[in-house]
Coordinates of C-alpha atoms and ligand atoms in Angstrom, one line a residue:
M1 CA 138.9 34.9 -109.8
C2 CA 136.0 33.8 -111.9
G3 CA 135.9 34.9 -115.5
I4 CA 132.8 36.0 -117.5
F5 CA 132.4 36.3 -121.1
A6 CA 129.4 37.0 -123.3
Y7 CA 128.7 37.7 -127.0
T8 CA 125.9 39.0 -129.1
G9 CA 126.3 39.4 -132.8
E10 CA 126.0 37.5 -136.2
K11 CA 128.9 35.0 -135.8
D12 CA 129.2 31.5 -134.4
A13 CA 128.8 32.4 -130.7
G14 CA 129.6 28.9 -129.4
A15 CA 133.1 29.1 -131.0
I16 CA 133.7 32.6 -129.9
L17 CA 132.6 31.9 -126.3
I18 CA 134.8 28.8 -125.9
D19 CA 137.7 30.6 -127.4
G20 CA 137.2 33.5 -125.0
L21 CA 137.2 31.2 -122.1
T22 CA 140.5 29.9 -123.2
S23 CA 142.0 33.3 -123.0
L24 CA 140.5 33.7 -119.5
E25 CA 142.0 30.4 -118.2
Y26 CA 145.1 32.2 -116.8
R27 CA 142.9 33.5 -114.0
G28 CA 142.7 30.1 -112.4
Y29 CA 139.4 28.2 -112.1
D30 CA 137.9 24.8 -111.3
S31 CA 134.8 24.5 -113.7
A32 CA 133.5 26.0 -116.8
G33 CA 130.0 26.6 -118.4
I34 CA 128.3 28.1 -121.3
Y35 CA 124.7 29.0 -122.2
L36 CA 123.3 29.8 -125.7
P37 CA 119.5 30.5 -126.1
D38 CA 119.6 28.2 -129.2
S39 CA 121.5 25.4 -127.7
G40 CA 120.9 25.4 -123.9
C41 CA 123.4 25.1 -121.1
I42 CA 126.5 22.9 -120.9
K43 CA 128.7 22.7 -117.8
A44 CA 131.9 20.8 -117.0
A45 CA 134.0 20.4 -113.8
G46 CA 137.7 20.9 -114.6
P47 CA 139.3 22.7 -117.5
V48 CA 137.8 24.2 -120.7
S49 CA 139.0 21.1 -122.6
E50 CA 136.4 19.1 -120.6
L51 CA 133.7 21.5 -121.8
R52 CA 134.9 21.3 -125.4
K53 CA 134.6 17.5 -125.3
K54 CA 131.0 17.8 -124.4
I55 CA 130.3 19.8 -127.6
P56 CA 132.1 17.9 -130.4
G57 CA 129.9 19.3 -133.1
G58 CA 129.9 22.9 -131.9
L59 CA 126.9 24.9 -130.8
K60 CA 124.0 26.7 -132.6
G61 CA 123.3 30.4 -132.0
H62 CA 124.6 33.9 -132.3
S63 CA 124.6 35.0 -128.7
G64 CA 125.4 33.5 -125.3
I65 CA 127.1 33.8 -121.9
A66 CA 130.1 31.9 -120.5
H67 CA 131.9 31.4 -117.3
L68 CA 135.0 30.0 -115.6
R69 CA 134.3 29.5 -111.9
W70 CA 136.8 29.8 -109.1
A71 CA 134.7 28.4 -106.2
T72 CA 133.7 30.8 -103.4
H73 CA 130.4 29.2 -102.2
G74 CA 129.8 25.6 -102.7
E75 CA 132.2 22.9 -104.0
P76 CA 133.7 23.1 -107.5
T77 CA 131.3 20.6 -109.0
E78 CA 129.3 20.6 -112.3
E79 CA 126.1 21.5 -110.4
N80 CA 127.7 24.6 -108.9
A81 CA 129.3 25.7 -112.2
H82 CA 127.7 28.7 -114.0
P83 CA 125.6 29.7 -115.9
H84 CA 122.7 29.4 -113.4
S85 CA 119.1 29.7 -114.3
G86 CA 115.7 30.4 -112.6
E87 CA 112.8 27.8 -112.2
A88 CA 111.7 28.0 -115.8
G89 CA 115.3 27.8 -117.4
E90 CA 114.7 31.1 -119.2
I91 CA 116.8 33.6 -117.3
W92 CA 120.5 32.7 -117.1
V93 CA 123.4 34.4 -115.2
V94 CA 127.1 34.2 -115.0
H95 CA 128.7 36.0 -112.0
N96 CA 132.1 36.9 -110.6
G97 CA 131.9 38.0 -106.9
I98 CA 129.9 37.3 -103.8
I99 CA 126.2 38.0 -103.1
E100 CA 126.4 38.7 -99.4
N101 CA 122.6 38.6 -98.7
F102 CA 122.0 35.5 -100.7
K103 CA 120.8 33.5 -97.7
E104 CA 118.0 35.8 -96.9
L105 CA 117.0 36.2 -100.5
K106 CA 117.1 32.5 -101.0
E107 CA 114.8 31.9 -98.0
K108 CA 112.4 34.4 -99.4
L109 CA 112.4 32.9 -102.8
Q110 CA 112.0 29.4 -101.5
K111 CA 108.9 30.6 -99.5
A112 CA 107.6 31.9 -102.8
G113 CA 108.0 28.4 -104.2
H114 CA 111.4 28.5 -106.0
T115 CA 113.6 25.4 -105.8
F116 CA 117.4 25.7 -106.0
K117 CA 119.7 23.3 -107.8
S118 CA 123.1 24.5 -106.5
S119 CA 124.7 25.7 -103.3
T120 CA 126.0 28.9 -104.9
D121 CA 125.1 32.4 -104.0
T122 CA 124.7 33.2 -107.7
E123 CA 121.6 31.1 -108.2
V124 CA 119.4 33.5 -106.3
M125 CA 119.9 36.2 -109.1
P126 CA 118.0 34.4 -111.9
H127 CA 115.3 33.4 -109.5
L128 CA 114.9 36.9 -108.3
I129 CA 114.6 38.2 -111.8
E130 CA 112.1 35.6 -112.6
E131 CA 110.0 36.5 -109.5
H132 CA 109.8 40.1 -110.6
M133 CA 108.9 39.1 -114.1
K134 CA 105.8 37.3 -112.7
A135 CA 104.5 40.8 -111.7
E136 CA 105.6 42.6 -114.9
P137 CA 107.1 40.5 -117.6
D138 CA 109.8 43.0 -118.6
F139 CA 113.3 41.4 -118.6
E140 CA 115.2 44.7 -118.3
K141 CA 113.0 46.2 -115.6
A142 CA 113.0 43.0 -113.6
T143 CA 116.8 42.8 -113.8
F144 CA 117.2 46.4 -112.5
K145 CA 115.0 45.5 -109.6
A146 CA 116.9 42.4 -108.7
L147 CA 120.3 44.3 -109.0
N148 CA 118.9 46.8 -106.5
E149 CA 118.1 44.0 -104.0
I150 CA 121.4 42.2 -103.9
R151 CA 124.3 43.3 -101.8
G152 CA 127.9 42.3 -102.2
T153 CA 130.3 42.2 -105.3
Y154 CA 129.5 41.3 -108.8
G155 CA 130.6 41.4 -112.4
M156 CA 127.6 39.8 -114.1
A157 CA 126.2 38.9 -117.6
I158 CA 122.6 38.0 -117.8
Q159 CA 120.5 36.6 -120.7
Y160 CA 116.8 35.9 -121.3
K161 CA 115.8 33.0 -123.6
N162 CA 113.0 34.8 -125.3
E163 CA 115.2 37.9 -126.0
P164 CA 118.3 36.1 -127.3
D165 CA 120.0 39.1 -128.8
K166 CA 120.1 41.0 -125.6
I167 CA 122.8 40.7 -122.9
I168 CA 122.7 42.7 -119.6
A169 CA 125.9 43.2 -117.8
A170 CA 126.4 44.8 -114.4
R171 CA 129.3 45.8 -112.2
M172 CA 129.8 46.3 -108.4
G173 CA 133.3 45.7 -107.2
A174 CA 134.4 43.1 -109.8
P175 CA 135.6 44.4 -113.2
V176 CA 133.5 44.4 -116.3
V177 CA 134.7 45.5 -119.7
I178 CA 132.3 45.9 -122.7
G179 CA 133.8 45.3 -126.2
L180 CA 132.3 47.2 -129.1
G181 CA 132.6 45.6 -132.5
E182 CA 130.9 45.9 -135.9
G183 CA 127.4 44.4 -135.5
E184 CA 128.6 42.6 -132.5
N185 CA 129.3 43.4 -128.8
F186 CA 131.0 41.6 -126.0
V187 CA 131.1 41.5 -122.1
A188 CA 134.1 40.2 -120.2
S189 CA 135.9 40.3 -116.9
D190 CA 139.0 41.7 -118.5
A191 CA 139.9 42.7 -122.0
S192 CA 141.9 39.6 -122.9
P193 CA 139.1 37.6 -124.6
I194 CA 137.8 40.7 -126.5
L195 CA 141.1 41.9 -128.1
R196 CA 141.1 39.4 -130.9
H197 CA 137.7 40.8 -131.9
T198 CA 137.9 44.6 -131.3
R199 CA 140.1 47.1 -129.5
Q200 CA 137.2 49.5 -128.7
V201 CA 136.1 49.0 -125.1
V202 CA 134.1 50.7 -122.4
Y203 CA 134.9 49.9 -118.7
L204 CA 131.8 49.8 -116.5
H205 CA 132.1 51.6 -113.2
D206 CA 130.6 50.3 -109.9
G207 CA 126.9 50.6 -109.8
E208 CA 126.5 50.6 -113.6
V209 CA 124.5 48.3 -115.9
A210 CA 125.1 47.9 -119.7
V211 CA 122.3 46.6 -122.0
L212 CA 123.7 45.2 -125.3
T213 CA 122.4 44.0 -128.5
P214 CA 124.5 43.4 -131.6
T215 CA 124.2 47.0 -132.7
I216 CA 123.4 49.0 -129.4
H217 CA 125.2 49.4 -126.1
S218 CA 123.5 51.5 -123.5
I219 CA 124.9 52.3 -120.0
Y220 CA 122.8 53.1 -117.0
T221 CA 123.1 53.7 -113.3
L222 CA 121.3 51.2 -111.0
D223 CA 118.5 53.8 -110.9
A224 CA 118.1 53.3 -114.7
L225 CA 119.5 56.8 -115.5
K226 CA 121.4 56.9 -118.8
V227 CA 125.3 57.3 -118.6
E228 CA 127.4 58.8 -121.4
R229 CA 130.8 57.2 -121.7
Q230 CA 133.3 57.3 -124.6
A231 CA 134.8 54.1 -125.7
E232 CA 138.6 53.7 -125.3
E233 CA 141.1 52.1 -127.7
V234 CA 143.1 49.4 -126.0
D235 CA 146.6 48.9 -127.3
W236 CA 147.6 46.0 -124.9
S237 CA 148.5 42.6 -126.1
T238 CA 146.3 39.8 -124.7
E239 CA 149.2 38.9 -122.3
V240 CA 149.4 42.3 -121.0
A241 CA 145.6 42.5 -120.7
Q242 CA 145.7 39.2 -118.5
K243 CA 148.0 41.0 -116.2
G244 CA 145.6 43.9 -116.0
G245 CA 148.2 46.1 -117.7
Y246 CA 151.0 45.3 -115.2
E247 CA 154.2 43.8 -116.4
H248 CA 154.0 40.8 -114.1
F249 CA 151.4 38.9 -112.2
M250 CA 153.3 39.4 -109.1
L251 CA 152.9 43.2 -109.3
K252 CA 149.2 42.8 -110.2
E253 CA 148.7 40.6 -107.2
I254 CA 150.5 43.0 -104.9
M255 CA 148.4 45.8 -106.2
E256 CA 145.2 43.8 -105.5
G257 CA 146.0 44.1 -101.8
P258 CA 143.3 46.5 -100.8
E259 CA 140.5 44.5 -102.6
V260 CA 141.9 41.3 -101.1
V261 CA 141.5 42.5 -97.5
E262 CA 138.0 43.8 -98.4
N263 CA 137.1 40.4 -99.8
T264 CA 138.5 38.5 -96.8
L265 CA 136.6 40.7 -94.4
R266 CA 133.4 41.0 -96.4
G267 CA 130.3 40.2 -94.3
R268 CA 132.4 38.8 -91.5
L269 CA 132.6 41.6 -89.0
I270 CA 130.0 43.0 -86.6
P271 CA 132.0 46.0 -85.5
E272 CA 129.6 47.5 -83.1
Q273 CA 129.4 44.1 -81.1
G274 CA 133.2 43.5 -81.6
L275 CA 132.4 40.1 -83.2
A276 CA 133.6 38.1 -86.2
R277 CA 131.0 36.0 -88.0
L278 CA 132.8 33.1 -89.7
G279 CA 130.3 30.9 -91.4
G280 CA 132.8 28.1 -92.1
L281 CA 133.4 27.7 -88.4
E282 CA 129.7 27.6 -87.4
R283 CA 129.3 23.9 -87.2
V284 CA 132.3 23.5 -84.8
A285 CA 131.6 26.7 -82.9
G286 CA 130.6 24.9 -79.7
R287 CA 133.7 22.7 -79.8
L288 CA 136.0 25.6 -80.4
G289 CA 134.9 27.2 -77.1
E290 CA 136.3 24.0 -75.3
M291 CA 139.7 24.0 -77.0
E292 CA 142.8 24.5 -74.9
R293 CA 145.7 24.8 -77.4
I294 CA 146.4 25.7 -81.0
I295 CA 149.0 24.3 -83.2
I296 CA 149.4 26.2 -86.6
V297 CA 151.1 24.3 -89.5
G298 CA 152.1 25.6 -92.9
C299 CA 155.0 25.9 -95.3
G300 CA 157.0 28.8 -96.6
T301 CA 155.1 32.0 -96.6
A302 CA 152.0 30.4 -95.0
Y303 CA 154.3 29.2 -92.1
Y304 CA 155.3 32.8 -91.6
A305 CA 151.7 34.0 -91.6
G306 CA 151.3 31.4 -88.8
L307 CA 154.2 32.9 -86.8
T308 CA 152.4 36.3 -86.8
G309 CA 149.1 34.5 -86.0
E310 CA 150.8 33.0 -83.0
Y311 CA 151.3 36.6 -81.6
M312 CA 147.8 37.6 -82.4
L313 CA 146.1 34.6 -80.9
E314 CA 148.1 34.3 -77.8
E315 CA 147.7 38.0 -77.0
F316 CA 144.0 38.2 -77.6
S317 CA 142.5 34.7 -77.2
G318 CA 144.5 33.6 -74.2
L319 CA 145.1 30.2 -75.9
P320 CA 148.6 28.8 -76.0
V321 CA 149.8 28.6 -79.6
E322 CA 152.7 26.8 -81.4
V323 CA 153.6 27.1 -85.0
E324 CA 155.2 24.2 -86.9
L325 CA 156.5 23.7 -90.4
G326 CA 154.4 21.0 -92.1
S327 CA 157.6 19.3 -93.3
E328 CA 158.7 18.8 -89.7
F329 CA 155.5 18.1 -88.0
R330 CA 154.7 15.1 -89.9
Y331 CA 157.9 13.3 -88.9
R332 CA 157.5 13.9 -85.1
K333 CA 155.3 12.3 -82.7
P334 CA 153.3 15.4 -81.8
V335 CA 151.4 15.4 -78.5
L336 CA 147.8 16.3 -79.4
N337 CA 144.4 15.5 -78.1
N338 CA 140.7 16.4 -78.6
R339 CA 141.3 19.7 -77.0
T340 CA 143.9 20.7 -79.5
I341 CA 143.1 22.8 -82.7
L342 CA 145.4 22.0 -85.6
L343 CA 145.2 24.9 -87.9
A344 CA 146.5 24.5 -91.5
I345 CA 147.4 27.7 -93.4
S346 CA 147.8 27.1 -97.2
Q347 CA 147.1 29.1 -100.3
S348 CA 146.7 26.2 -102.7
G349 CA 145.2 23.8 -100.2
E350 CA 147.3 21.1 -101.8
T351 CA 150.7 21.4 -100.1
A352 CA 151.7 17.8 -99.4
D353 CA 153.5 18.5 -96.1
T354 CA 150.8 20.6 -94.7
L355 CA 148.2 18.1 -95.8
E356 CA 150.0 15.2 -94.1
A357 CA 150.2 17.2 -90.9
I358 CA 146.5 17.6 -90.9
R359 CA 146.0 13.8 -91.6
E360 CA 148.4 13.1 -88.6
G361 CA 146.5 15.6 -86.5
K362 CA 143.2 13.9 -87.3
R363 CA 144.5 10.5 -86.5
R364 CA 145.5 11.9 -83.1
G365 CA 142.0 13.3 -82.4
A366 CA 142.7 17.0 -82.9
L367 CA 140.1 19.4 -84.3
T368 CA 141.5 20.4 -87.7
L369 CA 140.8 23.8 -89.2
G370 CA 142.0 25.5 -92.4
I371 CA 142.8 28.9 -93.6
V372 CA 142.8 28.1 -97.3
N373 CA 142.4 30.1 -100.4
T374 CA 141.4 27.4 -102.9
V375 CA 137.8 26.3 -102.4
G376 CA 137.3 22.5 -102.6
S377 CA 141.1 21.8 -102.4
T378 CA 142.2 18.8 -100.5
I379 CA 143.0 20.6 -97.3
A380 CA 139.8 22.4 -97.5
R381 CA 137.9 19.2 -97.8
E382 CA 139.9 17.2 -95.3
T383 CA 139.8 19.8 -92.4
D384 CA 136.8 19.7 -90.0
A385 CA 136.0 23.4 -90.7
G386 CA 137.7 26.4 -91.9
V387 CA 137.9 30.0 -93.2
Y388 CA 138.4 30.7 -96.8
N389 CA 140.6 33.6 -97.8
H390 CA 138.6 34.9 -100.8
A391 CA 141.9 36.3 -102.2
G392 CA 141.2 35.0 -105.8
P393 CA 143.8 32.8 -107.6
E394 CA 147.3 33.6 -107.1
I395 CA 149.4 33.0 -110.3
G396 CA 152.8 34.5 -109.6
V397 CA 154.8 31.8 -107.9
A398 CA 155.9 34.1 -105.0
S399 CA 153.0 34.4 -102.6
T400 CA 151.9 38.0 -102.1
K401 CA 148.3 38.7 -101.8
A402 CA 147.6 35.3 -100.3
L403 CA 149.8 36.3 -97.3
V404 CA 147.8 39.6 -97.0
S405 CA 144.7 37.6 -96.8
Q406 CA 146.0 34.9 -94.5
L407 CA 147.0 37.6 -91.9
T408 CA 143.6 39.2 -92.3
A409 CA 141.9 35.8 -91.8
L410 CA 144.0 35.1 -88.7
A411 CA 142.9 38.4 -87.3
L412 CA 139.3 37.4 -87.8
L413 CA 140.0 34.1 -86.1
T414 CA 141.6 36.0 -83.2
I415 CA 138.4 38.0 -82.7
F416 CA 136.3 34.9 -83.1
L417 CA 138.2 32.8 -80.6
G418 CA 139.0 35.8 -78.4
R419 CA 135.4 36.8 -78.0
Q420 CA 134.6 33.2 -76.9
R421 CA 137.1 33.6 -74.1
T422 CA 138.5 36.7 -72.5
M423 CA 138.4 39.5 -75.2
A424 CA 136.0 42.4 -74.3
A425 CA 133.5 43.6 -76.9
S426 CA 135.3 47.0 -76.9
E427 CA 138.6 45.3 -77.8
G428 CA 136.9 43.3 -80.6
S429 CA 135.4 46.5 -81.9
E430 CA 138.8 48.3 -81.9
I431 CA 140.3 45.4 -83.9
A432 CA 137.3 45.4 -86.2
A433 CA 137.6 49.1 -86.9
A434 CA 141.3 48.9 -87.5
L435 CA 140.8 45.9 -89.9
L436 CA 138.2 48.0 -91.9
A437 CA 140.7 50.9 -92.2
L438 CA 143.4 48.7 -93.7
P439 CA 142.4 48.8 -97.4
E440 CA 142.8 52.6 -97.6
K441 CA 146.2 52.3 -95.9
I442 CA 147.4 49.7 -98.3
R443 CA 146.3 51.9 -101.1
M444 CA 148.5 54.7 -99.6
I445 CA 151.5 52.4 -99.5
L446 CA 150.9 51.3 -103.1
E447 CA 151.0 54.8 -104.2
T448 CA 154.6 55.1 -103.0
R449 CA 155.8 52.3 -105.3
E450 CA 157.9 54.5 -107.4
A451 CA 160.1 55.4 -104.4
I452 CA 160.4 51.7 -103.4
E453 CA 161.4 50.9 -107.1
A454 CA 164.2 53.6 -106.9
M455 CA 165.4 52.1 -103.7
A456 CA 165.4 48.5 -105.0
K457 CA 167.4 49.8 -108.0
K458 CA 169.9 51.4 -105.6
Y459 CA 170.5 48.1 -103.8
A460 CA 170.1 45.7 -106.7
A461 CA 173.9 45.0 -107.0
S462 CA 174.0 43.7 -103.3
R463 CA 174.9 40.1 -103.1
D464 CA 173.6 39.6 -99.6
F465 CA 170.7 41.1 -97.6
L466 CA 169.6 40.8 -94.0
Y467 CA 166.1 41.4 -92.6
I468 CA 165.4 41.9 -89.0
G469 CA 162.2 42.4 -87.0
R470 CA 160.7 41.7 -83.5
K471 CA 157.4 40.7 -82.0
Y472 CA 154.7 41.0 -84.5
N473 CA 157.1 41.7 -87.2
Y474 CA 159.5 39.0 -86.3
S475 CA 158.1 36.7 -89.0
L476 CA 158.2 39.4 -91.6
A477 CA 162.0 39.3 -91.3
F478 CA 161.9 35.8 -92.7
E479 CA 159.2 36.5 -95.2
G480 CA 161.0 39.6 -96.6
A481 CA 164.1 37.5 -97.0
L482 CA 162.3 34.6 -98.5
K483 CA 160.6 36.9 -101.1
L484 CA 164.0 38.4 -102.1
K485 CA 165.9 35.2 -102.3
E486 CA 163.1 33.2 -104.2
I487 CA 162.8 35.7 -107.1
S488 CA 166.2 37.4 -107.2
Y489 CA 168.4 34.4 -106.3
I490 CA 170.6 36.4 -103.9
H491 CA 171.5 35.4 -100.4
A492 CA 169.0 36.9 -98.0
E493 CA 168.5 36.0 -94.4
G494 CA 165.9 36.7 -91.8
C495 CA 166.7 37.2 -88.2
G496 CA 164.9 38.1 -85.0
A497 CA 166.5 41.4 -84.2
G498 CA 167.4 40.3 -80.7
E499 CA 169.3 37.4 -82.1
M500 CA 171.8 39.5 -84.0
K501 CA 174.4 39.6 -81.2
H502 CA 174.3 35.9 -81.0
G503 CA 176.0 35.4 -84.3
P504 CA 174.6 37.1 -87.4
L505 CA 176.1 40.5 -86.5
A506 CA 179.5 39.1 -87.5
M507 CA 178.4 39.2 -91.3
I508 CA 177.8 42.9 -91.2
D509 CA 180.1 45.3 -93.1
E510 CA 179.7 48.2 -95.5
N511 CA 178.7 45.8 -98.3
F512 CA 176.0 43.9 -96.4
P513 CA 172.8 45.9 -96.2
T514 CA 169.9 45.3 -93.6
L515 CA 166.4 46.0 -93.9
A516 CA 165.0 46.7 -90.4
I517 CA 161.4 46.4 -89.8
A518 CA 161.0 49.0 -87.1
P519 CA 157.5 50.6 -86.8
Q520 CA 156.8 52.7 -83.8
D521 CA 155.4 50.0 -81.6
S522 CA 156.0 48.5 -78.2
V523 CA 159.4 47.1 -79.3
Y524 CA 160.6 50.1 -81.3
E525 CA 163.3 51.2 -78.8
K526 CA 164.8 47.8 -78.9
M527 CA 164.8 47.9 -82.6
L528 CA 166.6 51.2 -82.6
S529 CA 169.3 49.6 -80.4
N530 CA 169.7 46.8 -83.0
I531 CA 169.9 49.4 -85.8
Q532 CA 172.7 51.2 -83.8
E533 CA 174.6 47.9 -83.5
I534 CA 174.6 47.6 -87.3
K535 CA 175.4 51.2 -88.0
A536 CA 178.4 50.8 -85.7
R537 CA 179.7 48.1 -88.0
K538 CA 179.2 50.4 -91.0
G539 CA 176.3 48.3 -92.3
P540 CA 173.8 50.2 -94.6
V541 CA 170.3 50.1 -93.1
I542 CA 166.9 50.6 -94.7
A543 CA 164.3 51.1 -92.1
L544 CA 160.7 50.3 -92.5
T545 CA 159.0 52.6 -90.0
T546 CA 155.9 54.6 -89.2
E547 CA 154.9 57.5 -91.3
G548 CA 156.1 60.8 -89.9
N549 CA 159.0 59.2 -87.8
T550 CA 161.9 61.3 -88.6
D551 CA 164.0 60.5 -85.6
I552 CA 165.2 57.3 -87.3
E553 CA 166.7 59.3 -90.3
S554 CA 170.2 59.9 -88.7
L555 CA 170.7 56.1 -88.2
T556 CA 169.7 54.8 -91.6
S557 CA 170.5 55.1 -95.3
D558 CA 167.0 54.9 -96.6
I559 CA 163.4 54.7 -95.2
L560 CA 160.3 53.1 -96.2
Y561 CA 157.3 54.8 -94.5
V562 CA 154.1 52.9 -93.7
P563 CA 150.8 54.3 -92.2
K564 CA 150.1 53.3 -88.6
T565 CA 147.5 50.8 -87.4
I566 CA 147.2 48.8 -84.2
E567 CA 150.2 46.8 -83.4
M568 CA 148.7 43.3 -84.1
L569 CA 147.7 44.4 -87.7
Q570 CA 150.8 46.3 -88.5
P571 CA 152.4 43.3 -90.4
I572 CA 149.5 43.4 -92.9
L573 CA 150.7 46.8 -93.9
N574 CA 154.5 46.3 -93.5
V575 CA 154.5 43.2 -95.7
V576 CA 153.4 45.3 -98.8
P577 CA 156.5 47.4 -99.2
L578 CA 158.7 44.3 -98.5
Q579 CA 156.9 42.6 -101.4
L580 CA 157.4 45.6 -103.7
F581 CA 161.0 45.9 -102.7
A582 CA 161.7 42.2 -103.7
Y583 CA 159.7 42.6 -106.9
Y584 CA 161.5 45.7 -108.2
F585 CA 164.9 44.2 -107.0
A586 CA 164.3 41.1 -109.2
K587 CA 162.9 43.1 -112.0
E588 CA 166.0 45.3 -112.0
K589 CA 168.1 42.1 -112.4
G590 CA 166.0 41.1 -115.4
L591 CA 164.8 37.9 -113.9
N592 CA 161.6 35.9 -114.5
V593 CA 159.7 37.3 -111.5
D594 CA 156.5 35.3 -112.0
R595 CA 158.2 31.9 -112.6
P596 CA 161.5 31.8 -110.5
R597 CA 163.8 28.9 -111.4
N598 CA 163.4 25.6 -109.5
L599 CA 160.1 26.5 -107.9
A600 CA 156.5 25.4 -108.3
K601 CA 153.3 27.1 -107.3
S602 CA 151.7 24.1 -105.8
V603 CA 154.1 21.8 -103.9
T604 CA 152.3 18.5 -104.0
V605 CA 155.3 16.4 -103.2
E606 CA 157.3 15.8 -100.1
Ligands
LIG1 C1 156.7 31.7 -101.2 C2 155.7 30.7 -101.5 C3 155.8 29.4 -100.8 C4 154.4 28.9 -100.3 C5 154.5 27.5 -99.8 C6 153.2 27.1 -99.2 O1 156.5 32.9 -101.8 O2 154.9 30.9 -102.4 O3 156.7 29.4 -99.7 O4 154.0 29.9 -99.3 O5 154.9 26.7 -100.7 O6 152.2 27.0 -100.2 P1 150.7 26.9 -99.8 O7 150.3 28.2 -99.2 O8 149.9 26.8 -101.2 O9 150.5 25.7 -98.9

């Protein structure tokens, strides 16, 4: 996720801001930029070290704003890097989030004579403030007016060249922390760049605006009503602050699940018409209507997302779907033509095997699409069109929130393609409503994490684990096992529940636990029979089932309860306790959860 940092005080602002950006680097980013009223704006694509190279002698000034950009709209280029300014180069903005109504605002501003230099959503903000200042040249008032016009998410810091001491910060859905020093104040996306200067902080709430000078900090609502808020003392280390107070990035990223779903869905559903609006597919929408077949490619967790996607897309779009491992697809002679969609799923957008599959597909005339989290990554660039996840950077090596967003994006794609074909509007509306209800249900699951931790502790001495599931949850059996083995190094296997009797059942005894993913859906009765088979061999069973289902108690040793949603979306909820279970299991074993041995986050080799 982008990082913002701002300073106003007496000291060397340039040095403080660059230093602050360095402690925000962990968030992942693709370009950096800084603005000081006394020195101007400097930007660089790539790491903070590239920005440093551009200012060998340092910068002049005692206030400024700075930014690390993780691209959401527009490629990760220098032009698109923040800060962004208005026409006159006097209003400057750094922004973390997405302005949903930027297109209509941009059109209005262009009609009023504004020209835009970047393809970002953020750039509308300084222009909007500038436009309001034409009517009344009051920076603060104009900023409040502009904030009331934009829709979407933001953590923002704004500066006006002619009032260099003043920084205005605002929050809606993206975190903003105010640091209170002696004769100096700070704004940041999280406390990590502030802690070396002060431990007194104020957390802005959604819909709040802070106006800062070196000695004053005032907080207001968006209606300009004053808010009284006590400062808090932070006793975290910088490292803990980077993890949002969690012990590991993996836990932080699992806990981000609700926001991740919200961000993947944001602005993309028209529930009353049962439609999905996917801007990234617009230019190929016509061709998509003519397609006859889908092949999904991915590796590891992304491949398992594809397996669930297969069920969604086949059931609701009527298109035949196959799912292939990138690492196998590239060595076959796949039969493809210009009526085939080759859909790559990748968090990093750099996985070599998936990328080569896309290149092979292109050579054979397929229409290539991506569900990719990293904007501007190679797969995002090389596919014909695609859907960005908007999950924010994933730092823990084990993929968690990316999978939640991949499944959500697949559901959106299902509505999109389904509505071009056989899906009724009412069916689209039903899926849309269920999608919008997911964040709250994920929150409910996350609240049960202590019980999941206790269960993981109970089983942490096991040397083997089996995961079983069917239909929509078939892939989760493999994903649950992958999560456990990659971070706790124990033998874990996934198995389609119906396949047990064809071999794996032989492994089961009282020391071989099974986690059965058995929500009350269309294959629930079948799952119960499989659980019976295991119980008859004295195998301990943890069941993951629907909240309120007490019938299963007599068959199982432990139960993980999950709220109900429609069958096709149930895996988006079910995967969360599986991730938490693996996390606490590995933590109990004292392992390096975020950096498991032998693994890399981005696999750019064959
Ligand atoms: C497992 C995991 C990997 C990745 C795989 C694909 O937790 O993280 O299996 O899912 O390496 O990576 P991306 O999605 O970047 O293509």
